[in-house]
Short mmCIF file of C-alpha atoms and ligand atoms in Angstrom, two decimals:
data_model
loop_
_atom_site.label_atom_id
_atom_site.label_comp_id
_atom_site.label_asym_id
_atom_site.label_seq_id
_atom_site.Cartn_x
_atom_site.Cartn_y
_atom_site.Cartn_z
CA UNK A 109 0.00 0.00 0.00
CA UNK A 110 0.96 3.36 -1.23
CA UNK A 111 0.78 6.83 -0.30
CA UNK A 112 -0.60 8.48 -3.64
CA UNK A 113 -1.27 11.90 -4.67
CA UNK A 114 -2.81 13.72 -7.84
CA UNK A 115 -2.99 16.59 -9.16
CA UNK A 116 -5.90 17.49 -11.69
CA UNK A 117 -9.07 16.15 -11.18
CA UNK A 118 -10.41 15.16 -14.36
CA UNK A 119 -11.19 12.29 -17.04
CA UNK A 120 -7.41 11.47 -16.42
CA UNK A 121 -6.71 12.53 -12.54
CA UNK A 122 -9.91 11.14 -10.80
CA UNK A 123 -10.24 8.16 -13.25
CA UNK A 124 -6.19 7.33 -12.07
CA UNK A 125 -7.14 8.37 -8.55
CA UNK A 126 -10.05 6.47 -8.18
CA UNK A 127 -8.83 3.21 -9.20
CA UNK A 128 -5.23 3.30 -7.49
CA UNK A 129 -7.39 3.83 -4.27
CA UNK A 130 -9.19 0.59 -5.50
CA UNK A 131 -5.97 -1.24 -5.72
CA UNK A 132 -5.86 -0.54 -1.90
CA UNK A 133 -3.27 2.46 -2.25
CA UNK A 134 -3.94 5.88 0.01
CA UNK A 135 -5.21 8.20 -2.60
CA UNK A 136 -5.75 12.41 -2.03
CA UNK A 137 -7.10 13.80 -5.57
CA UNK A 138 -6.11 17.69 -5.45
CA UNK A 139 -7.88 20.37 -7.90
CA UNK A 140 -7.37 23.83 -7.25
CA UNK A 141 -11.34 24.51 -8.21
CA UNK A 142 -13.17 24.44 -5.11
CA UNK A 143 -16.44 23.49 -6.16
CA UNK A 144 -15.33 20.68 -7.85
CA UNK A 145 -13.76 19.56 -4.87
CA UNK A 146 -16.52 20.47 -2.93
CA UNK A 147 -18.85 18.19 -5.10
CA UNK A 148 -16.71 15.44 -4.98
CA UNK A 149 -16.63 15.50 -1.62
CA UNK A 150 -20.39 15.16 -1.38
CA UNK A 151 -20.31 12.46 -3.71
CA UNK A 152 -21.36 14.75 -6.94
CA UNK A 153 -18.79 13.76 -9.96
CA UNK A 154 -17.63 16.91 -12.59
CA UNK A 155 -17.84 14.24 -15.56
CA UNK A 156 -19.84 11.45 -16.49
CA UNK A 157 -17.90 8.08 -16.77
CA UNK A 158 -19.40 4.78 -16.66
CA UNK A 159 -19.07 2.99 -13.22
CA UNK A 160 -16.90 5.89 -11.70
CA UNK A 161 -19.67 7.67 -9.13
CA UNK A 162 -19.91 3.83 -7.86
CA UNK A 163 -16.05 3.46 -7.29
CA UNK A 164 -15.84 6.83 -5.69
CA UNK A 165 -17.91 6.36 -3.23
CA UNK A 166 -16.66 3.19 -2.81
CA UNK A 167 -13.01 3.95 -2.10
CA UNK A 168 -14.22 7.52 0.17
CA UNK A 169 -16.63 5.37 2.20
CA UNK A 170 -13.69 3.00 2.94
CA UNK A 171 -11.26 6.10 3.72
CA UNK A 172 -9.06 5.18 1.32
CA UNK A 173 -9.78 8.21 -1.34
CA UNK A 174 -9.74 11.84 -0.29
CA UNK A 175 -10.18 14.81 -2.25
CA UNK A 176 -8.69 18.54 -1.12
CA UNK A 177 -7.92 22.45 -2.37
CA UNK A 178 -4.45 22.54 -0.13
CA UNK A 179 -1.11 21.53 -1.40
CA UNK A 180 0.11 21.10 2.29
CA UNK A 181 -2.68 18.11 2.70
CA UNK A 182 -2.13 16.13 -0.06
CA UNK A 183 1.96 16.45 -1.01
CA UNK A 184 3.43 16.09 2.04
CA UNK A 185 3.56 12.41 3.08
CA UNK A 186 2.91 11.22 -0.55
CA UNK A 187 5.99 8.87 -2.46
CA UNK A 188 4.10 9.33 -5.78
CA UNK A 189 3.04 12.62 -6.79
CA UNK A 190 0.84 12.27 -10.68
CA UNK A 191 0.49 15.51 -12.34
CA UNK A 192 -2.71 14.80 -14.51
CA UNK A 193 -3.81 18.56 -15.03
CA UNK A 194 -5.48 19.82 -18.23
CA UNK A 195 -2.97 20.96 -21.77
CA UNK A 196 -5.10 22.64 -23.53
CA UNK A 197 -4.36 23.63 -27.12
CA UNK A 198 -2.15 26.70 -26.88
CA UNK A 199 -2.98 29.70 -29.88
CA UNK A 200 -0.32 28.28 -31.88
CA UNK A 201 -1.29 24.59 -31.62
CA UNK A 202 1.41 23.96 -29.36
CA UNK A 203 0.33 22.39 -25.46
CA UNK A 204 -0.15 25.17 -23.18
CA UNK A 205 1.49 24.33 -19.95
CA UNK A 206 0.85 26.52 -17.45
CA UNK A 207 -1.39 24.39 -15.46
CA UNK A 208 1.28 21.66 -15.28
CA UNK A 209 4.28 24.74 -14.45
CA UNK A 210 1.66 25.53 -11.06
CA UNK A 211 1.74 21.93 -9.94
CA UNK A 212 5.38 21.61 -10.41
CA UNK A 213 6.04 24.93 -8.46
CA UNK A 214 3.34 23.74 -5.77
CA UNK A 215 4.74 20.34 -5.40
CA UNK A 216 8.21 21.52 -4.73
CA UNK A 217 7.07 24.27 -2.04
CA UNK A 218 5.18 21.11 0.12
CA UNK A 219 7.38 18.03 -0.85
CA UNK A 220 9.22 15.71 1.96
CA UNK A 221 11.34 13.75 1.91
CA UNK A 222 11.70 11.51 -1.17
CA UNK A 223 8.98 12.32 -3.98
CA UNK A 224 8.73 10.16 -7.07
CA UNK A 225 6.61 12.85 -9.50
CA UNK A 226 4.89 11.41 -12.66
CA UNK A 227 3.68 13.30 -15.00
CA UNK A 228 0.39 11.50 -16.68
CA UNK A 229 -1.06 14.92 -18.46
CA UNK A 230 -0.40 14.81 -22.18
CA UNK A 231 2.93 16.99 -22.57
CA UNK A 232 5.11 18.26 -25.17
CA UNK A 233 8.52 16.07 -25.73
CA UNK A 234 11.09 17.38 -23.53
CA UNK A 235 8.56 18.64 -20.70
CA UNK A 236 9.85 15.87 -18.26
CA UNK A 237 12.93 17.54 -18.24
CA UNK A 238 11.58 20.74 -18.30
CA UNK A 239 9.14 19.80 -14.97
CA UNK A 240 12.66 18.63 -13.07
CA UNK A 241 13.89 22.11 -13.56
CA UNK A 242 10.78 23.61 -12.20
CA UNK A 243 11.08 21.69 -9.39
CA UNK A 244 14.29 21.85 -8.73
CA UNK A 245 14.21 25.65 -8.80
CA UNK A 246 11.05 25.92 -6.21
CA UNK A 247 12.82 23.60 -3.78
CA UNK A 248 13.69 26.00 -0.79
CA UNK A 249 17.18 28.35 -1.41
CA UNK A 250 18.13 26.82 2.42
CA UNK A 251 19.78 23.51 3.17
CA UNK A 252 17.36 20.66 2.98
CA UNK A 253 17.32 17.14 2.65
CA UNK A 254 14.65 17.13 -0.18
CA UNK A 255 15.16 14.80 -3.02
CA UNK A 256 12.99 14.07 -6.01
CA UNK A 257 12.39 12.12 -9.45
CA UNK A 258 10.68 12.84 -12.56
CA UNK A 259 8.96 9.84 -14.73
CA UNK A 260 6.68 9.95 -17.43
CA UNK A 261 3.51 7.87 -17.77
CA UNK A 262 1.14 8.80 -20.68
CA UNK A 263 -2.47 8.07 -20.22
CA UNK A 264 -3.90 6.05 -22.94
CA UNK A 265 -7.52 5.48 -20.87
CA UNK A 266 -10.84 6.06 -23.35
CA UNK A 267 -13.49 8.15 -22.70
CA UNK A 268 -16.35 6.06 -21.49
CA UNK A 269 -14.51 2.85 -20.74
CA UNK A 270 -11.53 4.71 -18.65
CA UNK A 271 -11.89 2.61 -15.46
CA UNK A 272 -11.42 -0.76 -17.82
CA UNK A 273 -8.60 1.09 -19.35
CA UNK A 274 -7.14 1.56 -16.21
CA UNK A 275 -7.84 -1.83 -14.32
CA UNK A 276 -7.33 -4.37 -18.02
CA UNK A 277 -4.69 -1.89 -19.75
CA UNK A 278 -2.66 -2.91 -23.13
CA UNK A 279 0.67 -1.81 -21.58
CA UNK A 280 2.31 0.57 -18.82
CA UNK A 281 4.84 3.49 -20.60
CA UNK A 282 7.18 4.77 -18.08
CA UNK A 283 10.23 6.89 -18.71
CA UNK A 284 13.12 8.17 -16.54
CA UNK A 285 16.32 8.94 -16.09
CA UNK A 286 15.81 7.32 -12.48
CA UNK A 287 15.31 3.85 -13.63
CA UNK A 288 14.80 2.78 -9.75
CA UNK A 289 11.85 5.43 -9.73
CA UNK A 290 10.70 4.07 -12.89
CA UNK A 291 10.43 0.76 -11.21
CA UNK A 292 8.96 1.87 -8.26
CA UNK A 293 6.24 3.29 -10.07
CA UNK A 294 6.17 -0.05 -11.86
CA UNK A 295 4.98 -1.93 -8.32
CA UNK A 296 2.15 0.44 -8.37
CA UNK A 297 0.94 -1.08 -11.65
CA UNK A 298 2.04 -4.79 -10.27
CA UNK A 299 -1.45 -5.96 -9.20
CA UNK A 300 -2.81 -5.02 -12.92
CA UNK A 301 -0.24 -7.21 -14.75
CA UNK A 302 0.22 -6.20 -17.59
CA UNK A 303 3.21 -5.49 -19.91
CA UNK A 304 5.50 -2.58 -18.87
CA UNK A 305 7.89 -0.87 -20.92
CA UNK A 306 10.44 1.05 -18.77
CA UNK A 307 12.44 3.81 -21.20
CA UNK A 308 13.86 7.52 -21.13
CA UNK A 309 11.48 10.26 -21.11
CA UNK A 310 11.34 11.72 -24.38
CA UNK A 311 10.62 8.27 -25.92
CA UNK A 312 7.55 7.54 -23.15
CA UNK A 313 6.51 11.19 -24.00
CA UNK A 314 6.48 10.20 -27.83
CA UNK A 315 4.98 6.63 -27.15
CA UNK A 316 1.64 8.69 -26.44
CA UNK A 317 1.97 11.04 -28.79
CA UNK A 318 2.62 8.65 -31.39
CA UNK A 319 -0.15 5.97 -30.10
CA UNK A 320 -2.40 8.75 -30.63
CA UNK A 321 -1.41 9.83 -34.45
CA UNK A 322 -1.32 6.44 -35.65
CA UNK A 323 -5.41 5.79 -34.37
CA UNK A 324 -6.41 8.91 -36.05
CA UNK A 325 -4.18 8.31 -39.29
CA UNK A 326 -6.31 5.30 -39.44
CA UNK A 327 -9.29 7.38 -39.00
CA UNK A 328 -8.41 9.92 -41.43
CA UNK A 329 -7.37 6.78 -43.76
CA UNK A 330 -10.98 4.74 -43.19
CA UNK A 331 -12.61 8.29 -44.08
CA UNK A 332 -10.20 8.79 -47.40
CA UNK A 333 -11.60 5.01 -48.39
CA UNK A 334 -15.31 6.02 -47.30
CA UNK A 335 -14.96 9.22 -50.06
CA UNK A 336 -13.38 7.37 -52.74
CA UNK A 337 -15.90 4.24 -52.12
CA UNK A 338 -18.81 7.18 -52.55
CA UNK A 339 -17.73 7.91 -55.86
CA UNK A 340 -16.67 4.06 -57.23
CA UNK A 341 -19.80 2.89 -55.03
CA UNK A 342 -17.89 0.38 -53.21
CA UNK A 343 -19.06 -0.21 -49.28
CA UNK A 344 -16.70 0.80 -47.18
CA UNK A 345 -18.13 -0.94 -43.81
CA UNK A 346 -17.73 -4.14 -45.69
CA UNK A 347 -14.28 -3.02 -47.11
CA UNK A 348 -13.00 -2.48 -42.91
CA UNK A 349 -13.91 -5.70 -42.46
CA UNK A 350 -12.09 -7.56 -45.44
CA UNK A 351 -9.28 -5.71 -44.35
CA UNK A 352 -9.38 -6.20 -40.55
CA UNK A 353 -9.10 -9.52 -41.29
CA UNK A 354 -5.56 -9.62 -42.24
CA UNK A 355 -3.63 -9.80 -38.50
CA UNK A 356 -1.25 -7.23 -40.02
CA UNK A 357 -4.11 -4.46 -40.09
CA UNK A 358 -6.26 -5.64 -37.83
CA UNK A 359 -9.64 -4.50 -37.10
CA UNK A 360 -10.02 -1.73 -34.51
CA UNK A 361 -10.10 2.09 -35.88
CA UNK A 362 -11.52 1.70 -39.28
CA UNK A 363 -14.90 2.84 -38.97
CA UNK A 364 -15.59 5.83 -41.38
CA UNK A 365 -17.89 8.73 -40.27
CA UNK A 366 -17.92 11.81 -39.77
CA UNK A 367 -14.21 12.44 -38.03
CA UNK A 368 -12.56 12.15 -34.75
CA UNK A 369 -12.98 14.33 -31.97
CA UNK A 370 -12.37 14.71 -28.21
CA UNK A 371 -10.14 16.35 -25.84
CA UNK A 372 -6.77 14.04 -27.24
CA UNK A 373 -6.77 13.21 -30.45
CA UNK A 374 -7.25 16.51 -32.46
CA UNK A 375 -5.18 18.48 -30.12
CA UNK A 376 -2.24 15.30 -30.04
CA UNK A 377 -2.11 15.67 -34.04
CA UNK A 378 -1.74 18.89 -33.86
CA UNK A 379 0.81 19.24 -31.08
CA UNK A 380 2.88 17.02 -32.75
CA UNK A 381 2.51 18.12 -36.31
CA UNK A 382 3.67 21.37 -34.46
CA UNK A 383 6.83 20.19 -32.57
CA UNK A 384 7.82 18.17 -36.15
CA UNK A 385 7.97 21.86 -37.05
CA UNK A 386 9.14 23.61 -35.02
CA UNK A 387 12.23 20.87 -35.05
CA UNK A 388 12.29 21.86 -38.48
CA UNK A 389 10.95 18.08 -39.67
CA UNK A 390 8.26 18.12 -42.46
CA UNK A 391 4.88 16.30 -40.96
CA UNK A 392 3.09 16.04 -44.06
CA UNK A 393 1.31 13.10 -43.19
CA UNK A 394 0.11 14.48 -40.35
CA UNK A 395 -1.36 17.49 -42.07
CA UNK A 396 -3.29 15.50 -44.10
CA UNK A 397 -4.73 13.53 -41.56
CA UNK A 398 -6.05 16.83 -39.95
CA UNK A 399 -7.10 18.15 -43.46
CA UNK A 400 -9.07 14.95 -43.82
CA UNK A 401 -10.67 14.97 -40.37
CA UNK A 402 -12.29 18.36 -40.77
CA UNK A 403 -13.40 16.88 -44.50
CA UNK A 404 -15.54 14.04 -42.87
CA UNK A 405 -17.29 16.95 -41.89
CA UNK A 406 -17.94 19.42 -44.32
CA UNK A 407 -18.83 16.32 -46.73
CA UNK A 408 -21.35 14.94 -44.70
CA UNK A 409 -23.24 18.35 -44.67
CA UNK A 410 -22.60 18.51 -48.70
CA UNK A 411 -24.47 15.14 -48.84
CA UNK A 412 -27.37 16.92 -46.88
CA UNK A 413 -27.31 19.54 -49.47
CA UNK A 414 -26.99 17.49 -52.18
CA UNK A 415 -29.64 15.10 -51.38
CA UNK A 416 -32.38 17.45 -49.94
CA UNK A 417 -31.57 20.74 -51.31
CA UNK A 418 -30.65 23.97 -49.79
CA UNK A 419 -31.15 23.45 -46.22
CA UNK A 420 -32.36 27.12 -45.71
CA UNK A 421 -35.90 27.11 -44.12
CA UNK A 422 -35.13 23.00 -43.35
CA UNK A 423 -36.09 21.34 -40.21
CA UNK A 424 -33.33 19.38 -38.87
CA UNK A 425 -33.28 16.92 -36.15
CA UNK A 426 -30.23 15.76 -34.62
CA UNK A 427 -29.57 12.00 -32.88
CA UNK A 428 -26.26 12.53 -31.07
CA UNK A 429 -24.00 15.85 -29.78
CA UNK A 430 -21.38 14.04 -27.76
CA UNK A 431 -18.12 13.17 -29.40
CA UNK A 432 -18.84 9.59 -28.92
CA UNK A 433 -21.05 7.48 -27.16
CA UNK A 434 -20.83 7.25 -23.13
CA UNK A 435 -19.63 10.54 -22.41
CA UNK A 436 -21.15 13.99 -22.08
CA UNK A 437 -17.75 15.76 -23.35
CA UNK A 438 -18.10 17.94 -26.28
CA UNK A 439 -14.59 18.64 -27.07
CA UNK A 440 -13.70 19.04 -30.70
CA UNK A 441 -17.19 17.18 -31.24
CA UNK A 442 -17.92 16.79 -35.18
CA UNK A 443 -21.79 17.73 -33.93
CA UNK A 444 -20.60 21.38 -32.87
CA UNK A 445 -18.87 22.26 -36.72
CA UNK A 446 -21.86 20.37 -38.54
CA UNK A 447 -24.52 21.90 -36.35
CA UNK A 448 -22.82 25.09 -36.51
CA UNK A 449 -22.67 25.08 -40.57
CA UNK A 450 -26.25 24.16 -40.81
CA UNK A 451 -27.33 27.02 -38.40
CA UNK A 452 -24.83 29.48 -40.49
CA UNK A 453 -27.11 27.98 -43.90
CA UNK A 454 -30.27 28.70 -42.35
CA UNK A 455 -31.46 25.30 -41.21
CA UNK A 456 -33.45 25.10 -38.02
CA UNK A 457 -32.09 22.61 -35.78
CA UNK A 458 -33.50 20.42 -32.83
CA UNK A 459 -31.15 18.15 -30.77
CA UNK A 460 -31.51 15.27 -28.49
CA UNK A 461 -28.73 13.57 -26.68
CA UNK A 462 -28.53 11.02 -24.01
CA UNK A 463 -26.13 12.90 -21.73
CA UNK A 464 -24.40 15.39 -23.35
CA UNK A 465 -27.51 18.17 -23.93
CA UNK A 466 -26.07 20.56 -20.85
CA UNK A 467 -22.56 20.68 -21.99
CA UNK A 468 -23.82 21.09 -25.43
CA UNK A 469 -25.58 23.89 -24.93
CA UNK A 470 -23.05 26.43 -24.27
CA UNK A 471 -21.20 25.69 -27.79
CA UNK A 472 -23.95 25.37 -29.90
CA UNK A 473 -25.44 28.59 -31.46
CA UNK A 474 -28.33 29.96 -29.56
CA UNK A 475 -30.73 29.16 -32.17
CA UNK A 476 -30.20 25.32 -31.79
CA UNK A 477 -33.29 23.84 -29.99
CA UNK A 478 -33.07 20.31 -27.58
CA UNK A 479 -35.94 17.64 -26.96
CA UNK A 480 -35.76 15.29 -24.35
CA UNK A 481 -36.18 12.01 -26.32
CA UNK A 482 -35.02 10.99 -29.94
CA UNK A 483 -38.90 11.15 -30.96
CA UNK A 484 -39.39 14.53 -30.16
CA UNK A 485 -36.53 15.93 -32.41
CA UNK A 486 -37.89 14.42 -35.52
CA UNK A 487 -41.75 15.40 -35.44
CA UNK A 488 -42.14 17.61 -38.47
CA UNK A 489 -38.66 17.45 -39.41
CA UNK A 490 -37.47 17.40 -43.14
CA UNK A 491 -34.31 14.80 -42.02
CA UNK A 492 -32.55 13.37 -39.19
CA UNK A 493 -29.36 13.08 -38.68
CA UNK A 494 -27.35 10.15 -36.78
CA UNK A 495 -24.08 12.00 -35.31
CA UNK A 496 -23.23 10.33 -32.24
CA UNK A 497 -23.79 5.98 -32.40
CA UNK A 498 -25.35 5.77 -28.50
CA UNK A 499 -26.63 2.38 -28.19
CA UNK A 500 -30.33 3.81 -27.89
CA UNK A 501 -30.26 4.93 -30.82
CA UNK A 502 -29.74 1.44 -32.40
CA UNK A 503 -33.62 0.13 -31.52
CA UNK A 504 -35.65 2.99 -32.00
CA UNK A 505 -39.54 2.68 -33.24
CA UNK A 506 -38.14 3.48 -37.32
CA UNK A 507 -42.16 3.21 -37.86
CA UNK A 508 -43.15 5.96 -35.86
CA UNK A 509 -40.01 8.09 -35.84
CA UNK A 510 -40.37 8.12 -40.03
CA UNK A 511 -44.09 8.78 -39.76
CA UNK A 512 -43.91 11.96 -37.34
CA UNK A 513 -41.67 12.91 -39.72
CA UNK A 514 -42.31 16.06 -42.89
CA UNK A 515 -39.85 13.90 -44.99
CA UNK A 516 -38.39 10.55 -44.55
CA UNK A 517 -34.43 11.59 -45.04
CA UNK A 518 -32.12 9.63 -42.61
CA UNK A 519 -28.48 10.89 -42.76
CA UNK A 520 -26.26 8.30 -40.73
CA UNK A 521 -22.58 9.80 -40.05
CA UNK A 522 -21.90 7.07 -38.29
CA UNK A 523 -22.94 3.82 -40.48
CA UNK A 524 -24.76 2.52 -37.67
CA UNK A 525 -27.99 1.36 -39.69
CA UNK A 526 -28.75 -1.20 -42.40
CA UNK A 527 -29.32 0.22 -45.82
CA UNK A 528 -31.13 -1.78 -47.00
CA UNK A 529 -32.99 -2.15 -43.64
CA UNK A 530 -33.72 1.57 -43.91
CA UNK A 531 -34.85 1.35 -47.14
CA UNK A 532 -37.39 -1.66 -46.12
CA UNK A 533 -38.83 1.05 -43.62
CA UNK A 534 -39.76 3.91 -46.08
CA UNK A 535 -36.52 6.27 -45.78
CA UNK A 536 -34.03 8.04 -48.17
CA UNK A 537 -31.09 6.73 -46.03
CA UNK A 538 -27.17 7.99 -46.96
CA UNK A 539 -24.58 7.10 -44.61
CA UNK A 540 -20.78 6.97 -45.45
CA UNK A 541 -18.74 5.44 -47.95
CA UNK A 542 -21.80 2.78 -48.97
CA UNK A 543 -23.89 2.72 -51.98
CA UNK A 544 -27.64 4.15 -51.48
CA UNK A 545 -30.03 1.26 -51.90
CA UNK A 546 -32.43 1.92 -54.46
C1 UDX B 151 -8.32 8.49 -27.11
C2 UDX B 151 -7.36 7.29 -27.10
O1 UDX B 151 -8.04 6.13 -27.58
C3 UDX B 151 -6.80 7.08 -25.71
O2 UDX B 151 -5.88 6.00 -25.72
C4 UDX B 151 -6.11 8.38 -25.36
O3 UDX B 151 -5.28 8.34 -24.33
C5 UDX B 151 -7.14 9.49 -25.27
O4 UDX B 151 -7.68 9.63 -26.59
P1 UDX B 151 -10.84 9.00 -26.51
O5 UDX B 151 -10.57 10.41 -26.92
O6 UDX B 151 -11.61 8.75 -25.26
O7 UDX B 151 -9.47 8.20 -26.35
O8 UDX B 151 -11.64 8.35 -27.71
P2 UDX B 151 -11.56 7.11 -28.71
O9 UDX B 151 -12.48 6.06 -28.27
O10 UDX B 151 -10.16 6.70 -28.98
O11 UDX B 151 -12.20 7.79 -30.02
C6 UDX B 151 -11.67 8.99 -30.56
C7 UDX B 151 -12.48 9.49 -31.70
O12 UDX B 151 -12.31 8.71 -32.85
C8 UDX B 151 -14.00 9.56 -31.49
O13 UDX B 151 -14.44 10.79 -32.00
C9 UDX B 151 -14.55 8.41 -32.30
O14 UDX B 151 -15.85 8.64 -32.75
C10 UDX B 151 -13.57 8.39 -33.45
N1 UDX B 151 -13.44 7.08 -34.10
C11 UDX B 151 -12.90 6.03 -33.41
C12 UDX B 151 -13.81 6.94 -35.42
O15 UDX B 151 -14.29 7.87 -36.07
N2 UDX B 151 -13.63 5.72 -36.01
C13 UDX B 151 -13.09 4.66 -35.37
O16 UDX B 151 -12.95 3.60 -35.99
C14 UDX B 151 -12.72 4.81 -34.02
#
C-alpha cells in the first residue's frame, strides 16, 4: 500500500485516482477549483464516466480516497506525486502548460522527503525535463534534505470505458532517467499485470503522442476510403472488415464517419505536427490527416445539401451531440462544426442527446433547440441526422419516428444502420462510404 497523490481532477486525474485507491493504495485527488472539490466531496462527480460515481464512493466510504484544495494536505507524506492537469491547445497549436508549471512549483514548495513525480497529463517532448527544472528551482534556497524524481507515464484510458482502461490496460509506458523510480512506479501497476515498458522520457513522451497519431491516421485513412468508395460505389463498412481480417491491419479504428474528436486526439495531431515543425521536420502526413478529419465533416453536410436541397428554411433533427457514445464531453465534437454550418445555412435545428444536452448547450449557437427524447426531435422534421452511435439509438420505433416525420431523409454519419434495412422502412437513407439502396 501506497501513499498516492494527484494533481488534476479530471477524465485522467480522478479516473487514475479512483482506481489506485481501488488497488488498496492511500489516494488524495487535489484540484485547485473548489467546487469541484466540494462536489466530490459530497459524492457529486464533474464528468460522467461509466461505473466511476460507484467506485468513488466506494473507495471515500472506505477512507481510502480523499479529495482537497491545499497543497500542504495532499503532497506532504505522498511517495508518488501524478500531475494529470489539463494541456489545452495553446494559440499556436502547441500544449499550453501553465497548469502543469503551477503543480510543479506547488509540489516543490510542500514536498518531503523523497517524492517520485509522474507526470500522466499529455505533454510536449522534452517537458519531463523541463518539470525537473521547475522543481528543482522551487525547492527551498536553504539547506534541505529534499530529493525528487521525474517519470513519465502517458495516459492512454478512453473516454467512457476509462476505469477498464485503467484496471485491463494494453501496456504501462514509463520513462526516466531514475530507472529505480521508474520501477517503483512499476509496483504500483504490479497488481494489474500487464506489460511494462520502462524507457527515457522523451521516448515515453512520444509513445503517447505517437499511439495517438497512428489511431487517427487510421481514422483519417478509413474516411479517405469512405470518399473514394462514394464515388466508385464500393461499401466501405464491408471493405473495414475484409481488411481487418488480415492480422497485419487488424480490425479496430476503421470505422468511417464523420471524423474524430475529443479532448486528445485533435489536439495530439496537432501538437505534434507542431513540434515536427518547429524541429524543423516536415509532418506532411500528419497534415493530411487533420485536413481529412475536418473533410468528414464538411462532406457529410454537402451530402445533406446534395440530397435534400438547400437546407435554408429546413427542419433538422439531430440524434447525437457528444463526441462519442458514453460521455457527455463535447470537445472538438464533429456535432458542434456540422450543427454550426447548418445554423450558419439557415437550417433550423433540434437536438436530443442522451447525456451530453447541458454541456452542449453552451457551444452550440443559440438558435439550436433540444428535446428530451429521440422522438421529439424528428416530429415535423425534413431529415434526421445520426451523429453520435449511443446504443439507444440502435432500436428505436423506425415506424413511428419516419411517420412523425415532414420527410423521410435519414443521414447516418456514423454507419450505424442497415441500408437496406432503412430502405425496407420507407426512408431516403445515406450514410458513409456505402452505396444508397435503391
Ligand atoms: C483516445 C485514445 O483512444 C486514448 O488512448 C487516449 O489516451 C485518449 O484519446 P478518446 O478520446 O476517449 O481516447 O476516444 P476514442 O475512443 O479513442 O475515439 C476517438 C475518436 O475517434 C471519437 O471521436 C470516435 O468517434 C472516433 N473514431 C474512433 C472513429 O471515427 N472511427 C473509429 O474507428 C474509431
Amino acid at each position: 500500500m501506497s501513499n498516492i497523490c494527484v494533481i488534476g481532477t479530471g477524465y485522467v486525474g480522478l479516473v487514475t485516482g479512483t482506481c489506485f485507491a481501488d488497488l488498496g493504495n492511500e489516494v488524495t485527488c487535489l484540484d485547485i477549483d473548489e467546487n469541484k472539490i466540494a462536489g466530490l466531496k459530497r459524492g457529486e462527480l464533474p464528468i460522467y464516466e461509466p461505473g466511476l460515481e460507484e467506485l468513488v464512493k466506494r473507495n471515500r466510504d472506505a477512507g481510502r480516497l480523499k479529495f482537497t484544495t491545499d497543497y500542504t494536505q495532499a503532497v506532504p507524506g505522498a511517495e508518488f506525486v501524478f500531475i494529470a492537469v489539463g494541456t489545452p491547445q495553446g494559440d499556436d497549436g502547441g500544449a499550453d502548460l501553465r497548469y502543469v508549471e503551477v503543480a510543479a512549483a506547488s509540489i516543490a514548495e510542500t514536498l518531503q522527503g523523497h517524492t517520485i513525480i509522474i507526470n500522466k497529463s499529455t505533454v510536449p517532448i522534452g517537458t519531463g525535463d523541463w518539470v525537473a527544472g521547475i522543481v528543482e528551482r522551487h525547492l527551498p534556497t536553504t539547506p534541505h534534505n529534499l530529493t525528487f524524481a521525474v517519470v513519465s507515464n502517458p495516459e492512454f484510458l478512453r473516454e467512457g470505458s476509462a476505469i477498464g482502461d485503467f484496471q485491463v490496460p494494453d501496456r504501462v509506458v514509463l520513462g526516466s532517467t531514475d530507472r529505480s523510480a521508474a520501477e517503483r512506479v512499476a509496483e504500483l501497476y504490479a497488481p494489474v499485470r500487464t506489460s511494462i515498458i520502462i524507457t527515457d522520457l522523451r521516448t515515453a513522451e512520444m509513445i503517447k503522442y505517437a499511439s495517438n497519431a497512428i489511431l487517427a491516421t487510421r481514422i483519417s485513412f478509413i474516411n479517405e476510403i469512405s470518399q473514394i468508395c462514394d464515388a466508385l460505389g464500393a461499401d466501405v463498412k464491408v471493405v473495414a472488415e475484409g481488411m481487418g481480417q488480415d492480422k497485419r491491419i487488424g480490425s479496430q479504428f476503421l470505422q468511417a464517419g464523420i471524423g474524430y474528436g475529443g479532448s486528445c486526439f485533435p489536439k495530439d495531431v496537432k501538437a505534434l505536427a507542431y513540434m515536427a515543425e518547429a524541429a524543423n521536420c516536415h509532418p506532411q502526413l500528419l497534415l493530411a490527416v487533420m485536413d481529412i478529419n475536418q473533410d468528414a465533416r464538411r462532406f457529410f453536410v454537402q451530402k445533406l445539401e446534395r440530397t435534400l436541397g438547400s437546407v435554408t428554411g429546413r427542419k433538422i433533427g439531430v440524434w447525437g451531440l457528444a463526441f462519442k457514445p458514453n460521455t457527455d464531453d463535447m470537445r472538438e465534437a464533429p456535432s458542434l462544426d456540422i450543427i454550426s454550418a447548418l445554423v450558419r445555412k439557415g437550417a433550423e435545428v433540434k437536438a436530443f442527446d442522451p447525456v451530453a444536452t447541458k454541456v452542449a448547450k453552451r457551444l452550440l449557437p443559440g438558435a439550436v433547440e433540444y428535446g428530451n427524447d429521440p422522438y421529439e426531435v424528428v416530429v415535423g422534421a425534413d431529415a434526421v441526422l445520426l451523429l453520435t452511435e449511443w446504443n439507444e439509438f440502435k432500436g428505436l420505433d423506425f415506424e413511428r419516428v419516419r411517420n412523425s416525420m415532414a420527410q423521410p431523409f435519414l443521414f447516418d454519419g456514423r454507419n450505424l444502420y442497415d441500408p437496406k434495412e432503412m430502405k425496407r422502412l420507407g426512408f431516403t437513407y445515406r450514410s458513409v462510404g456505402r452505396p444508397v439502396v435503391h
